Amino acid sequence: MAISRRDLFLAGGAALISRSSLGAADSGSGMITISPSPKDLETPVGDFVNVITPTEHFFVRCHTMTPEVKLADWKLEVTGLVDRPGSLTMADLKKLPRVSMQAVLECAGNGRSFYQPRMPGAQWKFGSVGNAVWTGVRLRDVLAKFNLKSGGKHLLFDGADVPIGKMQDFQRTIPVEKGLDPDTILAYEMNGKPLTAEHGFPLRVVAPGWASDSWVKWLRKIDVLDHEFDGFWMKTAYRHPAQHVPPGTAVDPKDMVPVTDLNVKSLIATPNEWAAPGTVTIKGVAWSNASPVTKVDVSVDGGKTWNAAKLGAKPTKYGFRAFNHVWKAPEGSHVLMARATNAAGQVQPVEPEWNPNGYLYNAAQPRPITVSKSPQALASVSDPSAASAPGVYKAACTGCHDDHFVSQQRLTRAQWDREVTKMTGWGAEVKAEDRAALLDYLAATFKP
Ligand SMILES: Nc1nc2c(c(=O)[nH]1)N[C@H]1C(S)=C(S)[C@@H](COP(=O)(O)O)O[C@H]1N2
Ligand SMILES: [Mo]
């Protein structure tokens, strides 16, 4: 268990806070570690007092190891259904008109850990989202150089990351209409600096209004296809039911569609868990898809009554919109909530809209808070530990990643069975005679 300086400040030395406490950061990076390698880092809620998320505190999501791309070896290739297949260097790209825009990058899995029943996957809470200024070139200006053929319907993006074991390469298509939208860009800068390795150096897709699985990093190739790509990351992952289903439903793959638009959503940055009695300004950010946020309501009584929050001036089309609400906080326990509405009339639901892979969580999440004179944080439960794991687990499951991915899950035996099948498909080695013991351990230790 690590206690950061920020935790100590919050706790005033009085209470002990565990690593998994809401929004508390691991010591060191100031980020919450979902997995150290592949690198998955979450931004603590307190950082969302900023409308622009600083790059050092921007969440990171990598399905595999982060590649170190050298600009000298790099070019962007464009192939498939174009008249003039070829490539561009960074110098060529920089000759095209330069565009800059704020846009929210949110992982489709953000908030997955709040769904009931639980499902496997990175157990994000609030912070796999951020807003940056992206600078680069319009994708349509790039495509114009190669001249799309009329049969070209989908753009397949491939990055320089390489899969681990027998896992499939992370490749994704977007429909050509989204690619030709003047707001879709290929960015070489984030917050005024060249992209960092983690965020996709030297070039990434920016598909504003869409979940970030389409924002392919380390982009090196665009293949123009006449069909949606049929690889794992398009046809199995990042799909959700076309219609809402009751929690726990098994959905036929033919009734699933790719995740595209983000949901309208808001996040309270401060206060978090504790506040002193008196005047408290509840602050946070709200975001949406191509339809901008028009209203944020805040509740201090767990959703019984709502108050219109004050919105930040000068909204951008795809960026965060700040909100605040001044509250005379009496001593005691309270539950804060925020609920955003967009111009299209979409409102954050109070009940989560469950789906089998746990995507696009946007329920107005209750945020319990203690208002008291001396600082304290809610006691929180830490993840079960894999320290006493049997040899079969250590041999089969700790070669590609450490315990983080496993100990954050809360799954039934049947779900663990499917998860072990997924991992053996990627190259984990579990002998037939050891499988029952492995499942017994996983299902007993990391259970719902
Ligand atoms: N090449 C490549 N692009 C990728 C990914 C990846 O694993 N490989 N992850 C995607 C997912 S699921 C997310 S949420 C975002 C995360 O972007 P960030 O790390 O800059 O926050 O990148 C997307 N682009
Ligand atoms: Mo993601």
Short mmCIF file of C-alpha atoms and ligand atoms in Angstrom, two decimals:
data_model
loop_
_atom_site.label_atom_id
_atom_site.label_comp_id
_atom_site.label_asym_id
_atom_site.label_seq_id
_atom_site.Cartn_x
_atom_site.Cartn_y
_atom_site.Cartn_z
CA MET A 1 0.00 0.00 0.00
CA ALA A 2 1.37 3.38 -0.96
CA ILE A 3 0.34 6.68 0.55
CA SER A 4 1.03 9.76 -1.51
CA ARG A 5 1.79 13.23 -0.23
CA ARG A 6 -1.65 14.26 -1.42
CA ASP A 7 -3.29 11.52 0.66
CA LEU A 8 -1.34 12.58 3.70
CA PHE A 9 -2.46 16.14 3.16
CA LEU A 10 -6.08 15.04 2.83
CA ALA A 11 -5.83 12.75 5.80
CA GLY A 12 -4.01 15.29 7.95
CA GLY A 13 -2.25 12.28 9.41
CA ALA A 14 -5.53 11.17 11.04
CA ALA A 15 -6.80 8.47 8.75
CA LEU A 16 -5.13 5.75 6.76
CA ILE A 17 -6.10 5.64 3.09
CA SER A 18 -5.55 2.66 0.87
CA ARG A 19 -4.25 2.73 -2.70
CA SER A 20 -7.69 2.00 -4.13
CA SER A 21 -9.36 4.87 -2.29
CA LEU A 22 -11.52 6.89 -4.69
CA GLY A 23 -9.32 9.14 -6.72
CA ALA A 24 -6.25 8.71 -4.54
CA ALA A 25 -3.06 8.45 -6.55
CA ASP A 26 -0.22 5.99 -6.20
CA SER A 27 2.90 7.63 -4.85
CA GLY A 28 5.38 8.85 -7.43
CA SER A 29 3.64 9.47 -10.75
CA GLY A 30 0.51 10.98 -9.21
CA MET A 31 -1.50 8.53 -11.30
CA ILE A 32 -3.55 5.44 -10.38
CA THR A 33 -1.95 2.28 -11.77
CA ILE A 34 -4.37 -0.08 -13.51
CA SER A 35 -1.44 -1.99 -15.00
CA PRO A 36 2.23 -0.97 -15.00
CA SER A 37 2.98 -2.99 -18.16
CA PRO A 38 1.20 -2.94 -20.57
CA LYS A 39 0.84 0.64 -19.30
CA ASP A 40 -2.62 1.63 -18.15
CA LEU A 41 -2.79 4.68 -15.87
CA GLU A 42 -5.82 6.53 -14.60
CA THR A 43 -6.04 10.23 -13.71
CA PRO A 44 -7.14 10.93 -10.08
CA VAL A 45 -10.43 12.87 -9.85
CA GLY A 46 -8.84 15.93 -8.21
CA ASP A 47 -7.01 16.73 -11.47
CA PHE A 48 -10.31 17.47 -13.20
CA VAL A 49 -10.39 20.98 -11.73
CA ASN A 50 -8.47 21.77 -14.95
CA VAL A 51 -10.29 22.16 -18.26
CA ILE A 52 -7.13 21.07 -20.09
CA THR A 53 -5.64 17.88 -18.66
CA PRO A 54 -1.85 18.27 -18.33
CA THR A 55 -0.05 15.68 -20.49
CA GLU A 56 1.88 14.26 -17.49
CA HIS A 57 -1.45 13.57 -15.77
CA PHE A 58 -3.33 12.36 -18.86
CA PHE A 59 -4.55 8.78 -18.61
CA VAL A 60 -2.69 6.12 -20.59
CA ARG A 61 -4.20 3.03 -22.20
CA CYS A 62 -2.05 0.55 -24.12
CA HIS A 63 -3.22 -2.93 -25.08
CA THR A 64 0.41 -3.97 -25.48
CA MET A 65 3.90 -2.56 -24.87
CA THR A 66 4.57 1.08 -25.76
CA PRO A 67 6.68 1.26 -28.95
CA GLU A 68 9.56 3.76 -29.21
CA VAL A 69 9.23 5.13 -32.74
CA LYS A 70 12.21 6.96 -34.29
CA LEU A 71 11.13 9.75 -36.62
CA ALA A 72 14.00 8.96 -39.02
CA ASP A 73 12.57 5.46 -39.66
CA TRP A 74 8.96 6.58 -39.71
CA LYS A 75 6.55 7.38 -42.52
CA LEU A 76 2.79 7.24 -42.98
CA GLU A 77 1.79 4.77 -45.67
CA VAL A 78 -1.57 4.98 -47.48
CA THR A 79 -2.69 1.90 -49.42
CA GLY A 80 -5.80 0.04 -50.57
CA LEU A 81 -8.63 1.71 -52.47
CA VAL A 82 -6.77 4.87 -53.53
CA ASP A 83 -5.57 5.94 -57.00
CA ARG A 84 -2.01 6.74 -55.90
CA PRO A 85 -0.81 4.53 -53.01
CA GLY A 86 2.31 5.92 -51.34
CA SER A 87 3.65 7.50 -48.19
CA LEU A 88 4.30 10.80 -46.43
CA THR A 89 7.10 11.80 -44.08
CA MET A 90 6.55 14.10 -41.11
CA ALA A 91 8.03 16.95 -43.20
CA ASP A 92 5.41 16.25 -45.91
CA LEU A 93 2.62 16.25 -43.30
CA LYS A 94 3.79 19.55 -41.86
CA LYS A 95 3.35 21.20 -45.29
CA LEU A 96 -0.41 20.57 -45.05
CA PRO A 97 -2.62 23.15 -43.26
CA ARG A 98 -2.03 22.98 -39.51
CA VAL A 99 -5.14 22.74 -37.33
CA SER A 100 -5.57 22.81 -33.54
CA MET A 101 -8.56 21.85 -31.45
CA GLN A 102 -9.54 20.83 -27.95
CA ALA A 103 -11.12 17.40 -27.79
CA VAL A 104 -11.98 14.95 -25.05
CA LEU A 105 -10.32 11.54 -25.26
CA GLU A 106 -12.31 8.99 -23.24
CA CYS A 107 -11.70 5.26 -23.09
CA ALA A 108 -14.86 3.29 -23.91
CA GLY A 109 -14.15 1.31 -20.71
CA ASN A 110 -14.09 4.37 -18.40
CA GLY A 111 -16.31 3.58 -15.39
CA ARG A 112 -16.42 -0.16 -16.15
CA SER A 113 -15.76 -1.03 -12.48
CA PHE A 114 -19.11 0.55 -11.47
CA TYR A 115 -21.28 -1.82 -13.54
CA GLN A 116 -23.20 -4.60 -11.78
CA PRO A 117 -22.85 -7.44 -12.51
CA ARG A 118 -19.11 -6.93 -12.91
CA MET A 119 -17.32 -7.94 -16.08
CA PRO A 120 -13.68 -8.60 -16.99
CA GLY A 121 -11.52 -5.83 -18.41
CA ALA A 122 -9.40 -2.96 -17.12
CA GLN A 123 -11.29 -1.83 -13.99
CA TRP A 124 -11.37 1.91 -14.65
CA LYS A 125 -13.17 4.21 -12.25
CA PHE A 126 -13.53 7.89 -13.21
CA GLY A 127 -10.30 8.92 -14.81
CA SER A 128 -9.71 7.24 -18.18
CA VAL A 129 -10.72 10.52 -19.76
CA GLY A 130 -8.93 13.79 -20.48
CA ASN A 131 -9.14 16.93 -22.58
CA ALA A 132 -6.14 18.12 -24.59
CA VAL A 133 -5.34 20.56 -27.37
CA TRP A 134 -4.54 18.40 -30.40
CA THR A 135 -2.58 19.84 -33.31
CA GLY A 136 -1.99 18.25 -36.68
CA VAL A 137 -3.57 17.94 -40.11
CA ARG A 138 -7.05 17.12 -41.31
CA LEU A 139 -7.30 13.46 -42.25
CA ARG A 140 -9.23 14.49 -45.37
CA ASP A 141 -6.32 16.68 -46.52
CA VAL A 142 -4.03 13.64 -46.18
CA LEU A 143 -6.44 11.36 -48.06
CA ALA A 144 -6.81 13.94 -50.85
CA LYS A 145 -3.12 13.44 -51.67
CA PHE A 146 -3.79 9.79 -52.54
CA ASN A 147 -7.26 10.21 -54.10
CA LEU A 148 -9.84 7.85 -52.58
CA LYS A 149 -11.58 5.48 -54.97
CA SER A 150 -15.38 5.51 -54.80
CA GLY A 151 -15.45 1.94 -53.42
CA GLY A 152 -13.39 2.98 -50.37
CA LYS A 153 -15.78 2.80 -47.39
CA HIS A 154 -13.64 2.13 -44.29
CA LEU A 155 -10.23 3.38 -43.16
CA LEU A 156 -8.07 0.77 -41.45
CA PHE A 157 -5.56 2.29 -39.02
CA ASP A 158 -2.46 0.40 -37.94
CA GLY A 159 -0.05 1.63 -35.28
CA ALA A 160 3.55 0.66 -34.61
CA ASP A 161 2.70 -1.33 -31.47
CA VAL A 162 3.21 -5.09 -31.76
CA PRO A 163 1.00 -7.71 -30.11
CA ILE A 164 2.11 -9.87 -27.17
CA GLY A 165 2.05 -13.64 -27.69
CA LYS A 166 -0.74 -14.76 -30.00
CA MET A 167 -2.92 -11.72 -29.35
CA GLN A 168 -4.06 -9.92 -32.53
CA ASP A 169 -2.53 -6.64 -33.62
CA PHE A 170 -4.52 -3.59 -32.51
CA GLN A 171 -6.05 -2.39 -35.78
CA ARG A 172 -9.31 -0.53 -36.21
CA THR A 173 -11.47 0.87 -38.99
CA ILE A 174 -13.64 3.98 -38.98
CA PRO A 175 -16.20 4.64 -41.73
CA VAL A 176 -14.91 6.91 -44.48
CA GLU A 177 -17.53 9.60 -43.62
CA LYS A 178 -15.98 10.03 -40.15
CA GLY A 179 -12.55 10.15 -41.78
CA LEU A 180 -13.61 12.93 -44.16
CA ASP A 181 -15.27 14.98 -41.40
CA PRO A 182 -13.24 18.23 -41.23
CA ASP A 183 -12.96 17.76 -37.44
CA THR A 184 -11.14 14.41 -37.75
CA ILE A 185 -7.40 15.02 -37.62
CA LEU A 186 -4.07 13.23 -37.45
CA ALA A 187 -2.30 14.89 -34.53
CA TYR A 188 1.44 15.27 -34.09
CA GLU A 189 1.17 17.54 -31.04
CA MET A 190 -0.66 17.31 -27.71
CA ASN A 191 -0.93 20.41 -25.50
CA GLY A 192 1.59 22.28 -27.65
CA LYS A 193 4.38 19.67 -27.60
CA PRO A 194 5.17 16.71 -29.86
CA LEU A 195 3.19 13.64 -28.76
CA THR A 196 4.90 11.63 -26.03
CA ALA A 197 5.68 7.95 -26.68
CA GLU A 198 2.78 6.91 -24.42
CA HIS A 199 0.27 9.07 -26.25
CA GLY A 200 1.24 7.92 -29.74
CA PHE A 201 4.44 9.60 -31.00
CA PRO A 202 4.78 10.61 -33.78
CA LEU A 203 1.18 10.61 -35.05
CA ARG A 204 -2.24 9.59 -33.79
CA VAL A 205 -5.84 9.67 -34.94
CA VAL A 206 -8.10 12.25 -33.27
CA ALA A 207 -11.74 11.25 -33.83
CA PRO A 208 -13.51 13.89 -31.72
CA GLY A 209 -16.84 12.96 -30.19
CA TRP A 210 -15.97 9.26 -30.47
CA ALA A 211 -14.62 6.92 -27.82
CA SER A 212 -10.85 6.60 -27.90
CA ASP A 213 -10.57 3.05 -29.25
CA SER A 214 -10.79 4.78 -32.67
CA TRP A 215 -7.97 7.20 -31.82
CA VAL A 216 -5.18 4.89 -33.03
CA LYS A 217 -1.72 5.79 -31.67
CA TRP A 218 1.72 5.45 -33.33
CA LEU A 219 -0.11 5.57 -36.67
CA ARG A 220 1.99 4.31 -39.57
CA LYS A 221 -0.49 2.95 -42.09
CA ILE A 222 -3.96 3.70 -43.45
CA ASP A 223 -5.44 0.95 -45.61
CA VAL A 224 -8.63 1.94 -47.45
CA LEU A 225 -11.09 -0.99 -47.47
CA ASP A 226 -14.55 -1.60 -48.91
CA HIS A 227 -15.69 -3.25 -45.64
CA GLU A 228 -15.41 -2.90 -41.85
CA PHE A 229 -12.20 -4.64 -40.72
CA ASP A 230 -12.86 -8.12 -39.37
CA GLY A 231 -10.07 -8.44 -36.75
CA PHE A 232 -10.58 -9.06 -33.01
CA TRP A 233 -10.39 -5.38 -31.94
CA MET A 234 -13.22 -4.49 -34.34
CA LYS A 235 -15.48 -7.56 -34.37
CA THR A 236 -15.21 -8.83 -30.76
CA ALA A 237 -13.85 -5.97 -28.65
CA TYR A 238 -15.42 -2.48 -28.64
CA ARG A 239 -18.91 -3.64 -29.55
CA HIS A 240 -22.06 -3.04 -27.55
CA PRO A 241 -25.74 -3.94 -28.03
CA ALA A 242 -27.66 -1.79 -30.52
CA GLN A 243 -30.55 -1.71 -27.99
CA HIS A 244 -30.28 -1.48 -24.19
CA VAL A 245 -30.48 -4.86 -22.43
CA PRO A 246 -31.22 -5.80 -18.79
CA PRO A 247 -28.07 -6.19 -16.62
CA GLY A 248 -26.41 -9.59 -17.04
CA THR A 249 -27.97 -10.43 -20.43
CA ALA A 250 -25.92 -12.55 -22.87
CA VAL A 251 -26.18 -10.69 -26.19
CA ASP A 252 -25.89 -12.38 -29.61
CA PRO A 253 -22.85 -10.95 -31.47
CA LYS A 254 -25.12 -10.13 -34.46
CA ASP A 255 -27.02 -7.67 -32.21
CA MET A 256 -23.81 -5.80 -31.31
CA VAL A 257 -22.53 -2.69 -33.11
CA PRO A 258 -19.18 -0.86 -32.87
CA VAL A 259 -18.79 1.74 -30.13
CA THR A 260 -18.67 5.19 -31.75
CA ASP A 261 -20.18 8.29 -30.07
CA LEU A 262 -19.37 9.16 -26.47
CA ASN A 263 -22.20 9.59 -23.99
CA VAL A 264 -22.96 12.90 -22.32
CA LYS A 265 -21.20 12.83 -18.94
CA SER A 266 -19.87 14.88 -16.01
CA LEU A 267 -17.33 14.40 -13.26
CA ILE A 268 -17.03 16.13 -9.88
CA ALA A 269 -13.35 16.94 -9.25
CA THR A 270 -13.70 18.59 -5.88
CA PRO A 271 -14.59 18.13 -3.11
CA ASN A 272 -13.70 14.45 -3.02
CA GLU A 273 -14.65 12.39 0.06
CA TRP A 274 -14.18 15.19 2.58
CA ALA A 275 -14.88 18.94 2.98
CA ALA A 276 -14.85 21.41 5.88
CA PRO A 277 -18.27 22.84 6.83
CA GLY A 278 -19.23 26.21 5.33
CA THR A 279 -19.08 27.49 1.77
CA VAL A 280 -17.90 24.74 -0.56
CA THR A 281 -17.57 25.18 -4.32
CA ILE A 282 -18.37 21.92 -6.08
CA LYS A 283 -16.28 21.93 -9.28
CA GLY A 284 -15.90 19.60 -12.19
CA VAL A 285 -16.07 19.10 -15.93
CA ALA A 286 -18.70 17.84 -18.36
CA TRP A 287 -18.37 16.52 -21.89
CA SER A 288 -20.38 14.95 -24.66
CA ASN A 289 -20.26 13.79 -28.28
CA ALA A 290 -20.73 16.07 -31.32
CA SER A 291 -23.65 17.67 -29.45
CA PRO A 292 -22.25 20.08 -26.86
CA VAL A 293 -23.08 20.18 -23.13
CA THR A 294 -25.77 22.77 -22.44
CA LYS A 295 -26.58 22.13 -18.78
CA VAL A 296 -25.16 20.53 -15.65
CA ASP A 297 -27.26 19.87 -12.57
CA VAL A 298 -25.73 19.17 -9.18
CA SER A 299 -27.35 17.36 -6.25
CA VAL A 300 -26.08 17.43 -2.66
CA ASP A 301 -28.73 14.98 -1.39
CA GLY A 302 -28.09 11.87 -3.46
CA GLY A 303 -30.34 12.87 -6.35
CA LYS A 304 -33.50 13.91 -4.46
CA THR A 305 -33.18 17.53 -5.58
CA TRP A 306 -31.06 19.14 -8.31
CA ASN A 307 -29.61 22.65 -8.77
CA ALA A 308 -28.45 24.16 -12.07
CA ALA A 309 -24.67 24.58 -11.90
CA LYS A 310 -22.82 27.58 -13.35
CA LEU A 311 -21.13 26.66 -16.64
CA GLY A 312 -17.71 27.88 -17.73
CA ALA A 313 -17.67 30.56 -20.41
CA LYS A 314 -16.73 29.99 -24.06
CA PRO A 315 -17.43 26.30 -24.62
CA THR A 316 -15.47 24.54 -27.36
CA LYS A 317 -17.13 22.01 -29.65
CA TYR A 318 -15.45 18.88 -28.27
CA GLY A 319 -13.60 19.96 -25.12
CA PHE A 320 -14.46 19.77 -21.42
CA ARG A 321 -16.93 22.34 -20.12
CA ALA A 322 -16.23 23.45 -16.56
CA PHE A 323 -19.06 23.72 -14.06
CA ASN A 324 -19.36 24.83 -10.46
CA HIS A 325 -21.99 25.07 -7.78
CA VAL A 326 -21.66 26.88 -4.47
CA TRP A 327 -22.97 24.88 -1.51
CA LYS A 328 -23.41 25.79 2.17
CA ALA A 329 -22.17 22.47 3.48
CA PRO A 330 -23.50 21.41 6.90
CA GLU A 331 -21.56 18.89 9.00
CA GLY A 332 -22.54 15.28 8.36
CA SER A 333 -22.60 12.69 5.61
CA HIS A 334 -23.85 13.71 2.16
CA VAL A 335 -23.99 12.30 -1.35
CA LEU A 336 -22.97 14.59 -4.22
CA MET A 337 -24.03 13.92 -7.82
CA ALA A 338 -23.71 15.76 -11.15
CA ARG A 339 -25.79 15.23 -14.26
CA ALA A 340 -25.07 16.78 -17.68
CA THR A 341 -27.45 17.43 -20.59
CA ASN A 342 -26.43 18.12 -24.21
CA ALA A 343 -27.98 20.19 -26.99
CA ALA A 344 -29.58 17.06 -28.47
CA GLY A 345 -31.47 16.59 -25.16
CA GLN A 346 -29.45 13.55 -24.03
CA VAL A 347 -29.27 13.46 -20.22
CA GLN A 348 -26.97 11.42 -18.00
CA PRO A 349 -29.05 8.58 -16.57
CA VAL A 350 -29.25 7.85 -12.85
CA GLU A 351 -29.36 4.08 -13.53
CA PRO A 352 -26.35 2.70 -15.44
CA GLU A 353 -27.10 1.27 -18.89
CA TRP A 354 -25.39 -2.10 -18.53
CA ASN A 355 -23.82 -3.84 -21.55
CA PRO A 356 -21.77 -7.07 -21.75
CA ASN A 357 -18.31 -5.49 -22.23
CA GLY A 358 -18.89 -2.60 -19.84
CA TYR A 359 -18.58 0.31 -22.25
CA LEU A 360 -19.60 3.99 -22.13
CA TYR A 361 -20.60 4.12 -18.45
CA ASN A 362 -22.24 7.48 -17.86
CA ALA A 363 -24.57 7.17 -14.89
CA ALA A 364 -24.59 10.15 -12.51
CA GLN A 365 -22.29 8.46 -10.00
CA PRO A 366 -23.10 9.04 -6.28
CA ARG A 367 -20.10 10.57 -4.49
CA PRO A 368 -20.33 10.10 -0.71
CA ILE A 369 -18.71 12.89 1.26
CA THR A 370 -18.07 13.63 4.92
CA VAL A 371 -18.36 17.26 5.97
CA SER A 372 -16.47 17.69 9.24
CA LYS A 373 -14.05 20.08 10.90
CA SER A 374 -11.06 17.76 10.80
CA PRO A 375 -10.00 16.31 7.47
CA GLN A 376 -10.73 12.67 6.80
CA ALA A 377 -11.37 10.38 3.86
CA LEU A 378 -13.76 7.48 3.50
CA ALA A 379 -12.23 4.19 4.49
CA SER A 380 -11.84 2.08 1.40
CA VAL A 381 -11.29 -1.55 0.72
CA SER A 382 -8.02 -2.51 -0.91
CA ASP A 383 -7.82 -5.12 -3.66
CA PRO A 384 -7.33 -8.73 -2.61
CA SER A 385 -3.71 -9.75 -2.97
CA ALA A 386 -2.28 -12.52 -5.13
CA ALA A 387 0.60 -12.99 -2.65
CA SER A 388 -0.51 -16.47 -1.60
CA ALA A 389 -1.19 -17.64 -5.16
CA PRO A 390 -0.55 -21.28 -6.08
CA GLY A 391 2.39 -22.17 -8.33
CA VAL A 392 0.14 -22.80 -11.30
CA TYR A 393 -1.04 -19.19 -11.21
CA LYS A 394 2.47 -17.81 -10.90
CA ALA A 395 3.72 -20.00 -13.75
CA ALA A 396 0.83 -19.34 -16.15
CA CYS A 397 -0.35 -15.85 -15.40
CA THR A 398 2.59 -13.61 -14.50
CA GLY A 399 4.72 -13.89 -17.64
CA CYS A 400 3.17 -11.06 -19.68
CA HIS A 401 1.80 -8.82 -16.91
CA ASP A 402 1.89 -8.67 -13.11
CA ASP A 403 -1.01 -9.20 -10.66
CA HIS A 404 -2.67 -5.81 -11.23
CA PHE A 405 -4.96 -6.99 -14.04
CA VAL A 406 -6.02 -10.06 -12.04
CA SER A 407 -6.46 -8.63 -8.53
CA GLN A 408 -8.74 -5.77 -9.73
CA GLN A 409 -11.30 -8.24 -11.21
CA ARG A 410 -14.42 -9.45 -9.35
CA LEU A 411 -15.64 -12.38 -11.42
CA THR A 412 -17.65 -15.57 -11.11
CA ARG A 413 -16.05 -18.94 -11.85
CA ALA A 414 -17.77 -19.02 -15.26
CA GLN A 415 -16.35 -15.57 -16.09
CA TRP A 416 -12.87 -16.64 -14.91
CA ASP A 417 -13.19 -19.73 -17.08
CA ARG A 418 -13.80 -17.53 -20.15
CA GLU A 419 -10.98 -15.18 -19.12
CA VAL A 420 -8.50 -18.07 -18.81
CA THR A 421 -9.60 -19.28 -22.26
CA LYS A 422 -8.95 -15.78 -23.64
CA MET A 423 -5.45 -15.75 -22.08
CA THR A 424 -4.53 -19.27 -23.21
CA GLY A 425 -5.64 -18.17 -26.70
CA TRP A 426 -3.07 -15.37 -26.42
CA GLY A 427 -0.34 -17.78 -25.28
CA ALA A 428 -0.74 -18.46 -21.53
CA GLU A 429 0.19 -22.07 -20.81
CA VAL A 430 -2.18 -23.92 -18.48
CA LYS A 431 -1.96 -27.72 -18.40
CA ALA A 432 -5.34 -29.48 -18.58
CA GLU A 433 -4.76 -31.11 -15.16
CA ASP A 434 -3.98 -27.71 -13.54
CA ARG A 435 -6.93 -25.76 -14.89
CA ALA A 436 -9.45 -26.67 -12.15
CA ALA A 437 -7.01 -25.66 -9.38
CA LEU A 438 -6.26 -22.37 -11.16
CA LEU A 439 -9.98 -21.58 -11.54
CA ASP A 440 -10.66 -22.56 -7.90
CA TYR A 441 -8.01 -20.06 -6.80
CA LEU A 442 -9.14 -17.23 -9.10
CA ALA A 443 -12.85 -17.71 -8.36
CA ALA A 444 -12.31 -17.90 -4.59
CA THR A 445 -9.91 -14.95 -4.34
CA PHE A 446 -11.18 -12.45 -6.91
CA LYS A 447 -14.92 -12.99 -6.58
CA PRO A 448 -17.90 -10.62 -6.98
N1 LIG B 1 -2.01 1.62 -31.68
C1 LIG B 1 -2.81 1.70 -30.60
N2 LIG B 1 -3.66 2.72 -30.51
C2 LIG B 1 -4.47 2.85 -29.44
C3 LIG B 1 -4.46 1.88 -28.42
C4 LIG B 1 -3.54 0.81 -28.52
O1 LIG B 1 -3.45 -0.07 -27.64
N3 LIG B 1 -2.74 0.75 -29.63
N4 LIG B 1 -5.35 2.01 -27.36
C5 LIG B 1 -6.57 2.75 -27.68
C6 LIG B 1 -7.41 2.95 -26.52
S1 LIG B 1 -8.41 1.65 -26.06
C7 LIG B 1 -7.44 4.14 -25.86
S2 LIG B 1 -8.48 4.36 -24.54
C8 LIG B 1 -6.60 5.27 -26.28
C9 LIG B 1 -5.79 5.80 -25.11
O2 LIG B 1 -5.04 6.91 -25.48
P1 LIG B 1 -4.00 7.56 -24.45
O3 LIG B 1 -3.10 6.46 -23.95
O4 LIG B 1 -3.30 8.62 -25.21
O5 LIG B 1 -4.81 8.12 -23.33
O6 LIG B 1 -5.71 4.93 -27.33
C10 LIG B 1 -6.26 4.09 -28.32
N5 LIG B 1 -5.32 3.92 -29.38
MO MO B 2 -9.94 2.36 -24.50
#
